[in-house]
């Protein structure tokens, strides 16, 4: 399994776990069904995108990158304004790292493709 795939897999698992924790052990005092649905849903879609990379790597990676940006849109503003480390900080750092790995993987693949076509 490639490094990019491992990072996406770990991010998907983290997203699912954080969604479940938002329901089971909420920080706001009441179970968050929205956290459960969003976390498990996005995590499952990330696992689907990861599976898609086996047959269509480009579509799977683009899907994973887009799905990585969704939680960032929710957690990044909260992390910046409130500097709340749980769950906003964890999800922000993990999301930025995952997106960076996906972006880096894209540039590496494009560089290799360019070398193959010029040779």
XYZ file of N, CA and C in Angstrom:
357
model
N 0.853 -1.182 0.000
C 0.000 0.000 0.000
C 0.895 1.240 0.000
N 0.577 2.167 -0.867
C 1.366 3.385 -0.990
C 1.152 4.294 0.217
N 2.129 5.163 0.451
C 2.061 6.101 1.574
C 0.799 6.951 1.512
N 0.450 7.421 0.322
C -0.746 8.260 0.164
C -1.982 7.476 0.591
N -2.054 6.208 0.200
C -3.203 5.380 0.569
C -3.284 5.180 2.079
N -2.145 4.982 2.714
C -2.125 4.797 4.169
C -2.616 6.063 4.871
N -2.178 7.216 4.401
C -2.599 8.485 5.008
C -4.101 8.676 4.846
N -4.635 8.408 3.659
C -6.080 8.549 3.435
C -6.845 7.554 4.302
N -6.348 6.328 4.413
C -6.997 5.323 5.262
C -7.034 5.778 6.718
N -5.912 6.268 7.222
C -5.863 6.737 8.611
C -6.770 7.946 8.831
N -6.834 8.838 7.854
C -7.715 10.006 7.966
C -9.182 9.575 7.947
N -9.512 8.600 7.113
C -10.885 8.086 7.071
C -11.266 7.473 8.415
N -10.366 6.685 8.987
C -10.630 6.070 10.292
C -10.769 7.146 11.365
N -9.882 8.137 11.349
C -9.962 9.235 12.316
C -11.290 9.971 12.193
N -11.729 10.221 10.974
C -12.988 10.932 10.750
C -14.165 10.134 11.306
N -14.164 8.831 11.073
C -15.234 7.980 11.601
C -15.203 7.974 13.124
N -14.025 7.794 13.697
C -13.895 7.753 15.162
C -14.326 9.074 15.790
N -13.913 10.183 15.206
C -14.298 11.487 15.761
C -15.803 11.717 15.638
N -16.404 11.241 14.564
C -17.852 11.348 14.419
C -18.585 10.545 15.475
N -18.106 9.338 15.727
C -18.715 8.495 16.764
C -18.506 9.118 18.138
N -17.306 9.636 18.397
C -17.045 10.288 19.685
C -17.918 11.525 19.884
N -18.213 12.243 18.814
C -19.095 13.399 18.904
C -20.494 13.015 19.343
N -20.860 11.774 19.081
C -22.171 11.281 19.507
C -22.103 10.623 20.884
N -21.105 9.772 21.092
C -21.002 8.994 22.332
C -20.466 9.823 23.493
N -19.437 10.622 23.257
C -18.805 11.419 24.314
C -18.729 12.873 23.869
N -19.857 13.553 23.782
C -19.861 14.923 23.247
C -19.190 15.922 24.175
N -18.621 16.958 23.573
C -18.010 18.030 24.365
C -19.039 19.093 24.732
N -20.197 19.080 24.065
C -21.222 20.099 24.304
C -22.264 19.677 25.324
N -22.219 18.451 25.797
C -23.170 18.007 26.801
C -24.301 17.154 26.266
N -24.555 17.205 24.983
C -25.602 16.363 24.411
C -25.070 15.666 23.157
N -25.534 14.432 22.909
C -25.048 13.691 21.738
C -25.323 14.439 20.436
N -24.345 14.458 19.574
C -24.468 15.162 18.300
C -24.714 14.166 17.170
N -25.960 14.094 16.739
C -26.298 13.213 15.626
C -25.638 13.720 14.343
N -25.516 15.037 14.211
C -24.858 15.610 13.026
C -23.403 15.154 12.943
N -22.705 15.118 14.075
C -21.312 14.646 14.085
C -21.236 13.184 13.676
N -22.161 12.399 14.187
C -22.181 10.976 13.860
C -22.409 10.768 12.365
N -23.416 11.422 11.822
C -23.740 11.261 10.398
C -22.602 11.787 9.518
N -22.113 12.987 9.824
C -21.055 13.582 9.002
C -19.759 12.785 9.104
N -19.353 12.432 10.312
C -18.098 11.706 10.494
C -18.110 10.341 9.839
N -19.167 9.582 10.111
C -19.254 8.243 9.523
C -19.466 8.341 8.011
N -20.279 9.293 7.581
C -20.539 9.445 6.145
C -19.299 9.833 5.364
N -18.600 10.854 5.823
C -17.391 11.295 5.117
C -16.307 10.227 5.205
N -16.185 9.589 6.365
C -15.211 8.510 6.499
C -15.491 7.360 5.545
N -16.765 6.989 5.428
C -17.137 5.910 4.504
C -16.875 6.316 3.054
N -17.196 7.564 2.719
C -16.919 8.042 1.360
C -15.416 8.077 1.078
N -14.615 8.427 2.090
C -13.158 8.396 1.920
C -12.672 6.969 1.677
N -13.249 6.009 2.391
C -12.889 4.610 2.158
C -13.295 4.182 0.748
N -14.445 4.680 0.286
C -14.866 4.402 -1.084
C -13.915 5.010 -2.103
N -13.483 6.237 -1.853
C -12.518 6.883 -2.750
C -11.202 6.115 -2.756
N -10.815 5.618 -1.593
C -9.588 4.826 -1.500
C -9.723 3.537 -2.307
N -10.882 2.895 -2.228
C -11.112 1.679 -3.019
C -11.110 2.000 -4.512
N -11.634 3.156 -4.872
C -11.677 3.564 -6.278
C -10.277 3.760 -6.858
N -9.305 4.107 -6.016
C -7.942 4.316 -6.518
C -7.339 3.033 -7.091
N -7.885 1.891 -6.739
C -7.362 0.624 -7.275
C -7.675 0.486 -8.761
N -8.853 0.987 -9.184
C -9.240 0.872 -10.590
C -9.079 2.183 -11.354
N -9.261 3.300 -10.667
C -9.165 4.617 -11.301
C -8.455 5.568 -10.328
N -7.121 5.526 -10.298
C -6.379 6.302 -9.303
C -6.677 7.798 -9.325
N -6.803 8.374 -10.502
C -7.030 9.821 -10.598
C -8.354 10.212 -9.943
N -9.423 9.508 -10.281
C -10.738 9.824 -9.714
C -10.758 9.586 -8.206
N -10.126 8.510 -7.763
C -10.087 8.219 -6.333
C -9.341 9.274 -5.538
N -8.222 9.723 -6.071
C -7.427 10.743 -5.372
C -8.133 12.099 -5.375
N -8.751 12.456 -6.502
C -9.494 13.722 -6.548
C -10.666 13.666 -5.576
N -11.365 12.544 -5.554
C -12.473 12.380 -4.613
C -12.011 12.489 -3.174
N -10.897 11.850 -2.854
C -10.361 11.918 -1.496
C -9.954 13.343 -1.141
N -9.370 14.067 -2.094
C -8.959 15.454 -1.834
C -10.171 16.337 -1.557
N -11.215 16.191 -2.357
C -12.429 16.990 -2.149
C -13.071 16.643 -0.806
N -13.139 15.349 -0.500
C -13.736 14.928 0.772
C -12.903 15.380 1.969
N -11.613 15.531 1.789
C -10.756 16.032 2.861
C -11.031 17.505 3.141
N -11.400 18.252 2.109
C -11.682 19.680 2.286
C -13.004 19.940 3.014
N -13.935 18.989 2.956
C -15.252 19.202 3.585
C -15.128 19.409 5.101
N -14.482 18.491 5.844
C -14.338 18.753 7.284
C -13.480 19.981 7.583
N -12.517 20.273 6.712
C -11.701 21.472 6.923
C -12.562 22.727 6.890
N -13.542 22.741 6.012
C -14.448 23.886 5.939
C -15.233 24.086 7.214
N -15.472 23.008 7.923
C -16.191 23.087 9.195
C -15.255 23.405 10.364
N -14.112 22.734 10.428
C -13.267 22.812 11.617
C -12.213 23.916 11.584
N -11.716 24.288 10.415
C -10.666 25.306 10.340
C -11.106 26.650 10.914
N -12.280 27.174 10.555
C -12.693 28.457 11.148
C -12.842 28.394 12.673
N -13.349 27.281 13.177
C -13.489 27.116 14.625
C -12.128 27.072 15.297
N -11.203 26.357 14.686
C -9.863 26.257 15.256
C -9.168 27.613 15.263
N -9.315 28.374 14.197
C -8.679 29.691 14.123
C -9.293 30.664 15.124
N -10.612 30.695 15.203
C -11.265 31.691 16.062
C -11.211 31.332 17.544
N -11.437 30.064 17.878
C -11.501 29.672 19.295
C -10.254 28.950 19.780
N -9.383 28.573 18.867
C -8.196 27.777 19.180
C -8.558 26.570 20.043
N -9.618 25.918 19.625
C -10.138 24.735 20.295
C -9.450 23.501 19.701
N -8.651 22.796 20.518
C -7.877 21.676 20.003
C -8.695 20.418 19.805
N -9.738 20.236 20.603
C -10.564 19.039 20.433
C -11.982 19.440 20.158
N -12.534 19.056 19.077
C -12.019 18.255 17.966
C -11.455 19.089 16.816
N -11.664 20.415 16.865
C -11.323 21.261 15.715
C -9.837 21.211 15.360
N -8.962 21.292 16.336
C -7.525 21.289 16.062
C -7.048 19.975 15.483
N -7.534 18.886 16.057
C -7.137 17.562 15.572
C -7.562 17.372 14.122
N -8.817 17.693 13.833
C -9.330 17.497 12.475
C -8.696 18.471 11.482
N -8.390 19.681 11.933
C -7.749 20.654 11.049
C -6.345 20.199 10.670
N -5.557 19.820 11.651
C -4.183 19.392 11.380
C -4.168 18.122 10.536
N -5.015 17.152 10.890
C -5.075 15.908 10.118
C -5.549 16.170 8.690
N -6.517 17.062 8.530
C -7.029 17.379 7.196
C -6.007 18.091 6.331
N -5.318 19.059 6.911
C -4.286 19.781 6.152
C -3.157 18.830 5.758
N -2.758 17.967 6.677
C -1.705 16.996 6.382
C -2.147 16.056 5.260
N -3.359 15.526 5.371
C -3.866 14.597 4.358
C -3.971 15.271 2.996
N -4.509 16.483 2.969
C -4.620 17.207 1.705
C -3.233 17.485 1.128
N -2.287 17.840 1.981
C -0.916 18.081 1.523
C -0.278 16.835 0.935
N -0.513 15.692 1.567
C 0.028 14.432 1.042
C -0.608 14.105 -0.310
N -1.923 14.301 -0.416
C -2.597 14.062 -1.694
C -2.069 15.000 -2.782
N -1.881 16.254 -2.442
C -1.361 17.231 -3.401
C 0.077 16.889 -3.796
N 0.889 16.551 -2.808
C 2.264 16.144 -3.096
C 2.315 14.898 -3.962
N 1.447 13.934 -3.678
C 1.371 12.725 -4.496
C 1.000 13.036 -5.932
N 0.117 14.004 -6.101
C -0.272 14.424 -7.452
C 0.933 14.986 -8.210
N 1.671 15.880 -7.565
C 2.823 16.490 -8.240
C 3.918 15.466 -8.535
N 4.119 14.524 -7.640
C 5.109 13.471 -7.886
C 4.678 12.608 -9.068
N 3.398 12.242 -9.108
C 2.897 11.422 -10.216
C 2.994 12.166 -11.543
N 2.685 13.456 -11.533
C 2.780 14.243 -12.770
C 4.230 14.358 -13.233
N 5.149 14.500 -12.297
C 6.568 14.578 -12.635
C 7.042 13.261 -13.247
N 6.614 12.144 -12.667
C 6.999 10.842 -13.210
C 6.402 10.629 -14.596
N 5.153 11.050 -14.771
C 4.507 10.908 -16.075
C 5.231 11.744 -17.126
N 5.647 12.948 -16.727
C 6.361 13.834 -17.653
C 7.693 13.206 -18.071
N 8.392 12.577 -17.114
C 9.660 11.919 -17.425
C 9.447 10.743 -18.373
N 8.362 9.987 -18.165
C 8.088 8.824 -19.010
C 7.758 9.236 -20.441
N 7.018 10.319 -20.598
C 6.634 10.747 -21.945
C 7.788 11.409 -22.692
N 8.717 12.014 -21.962
C 9.842 12.679 -22.627
C 10.972 11.708 -22.950
N 10.944 10.545 -22.340
C 12.026 9.571 -22.571
C 11.830 8.754 -23.816
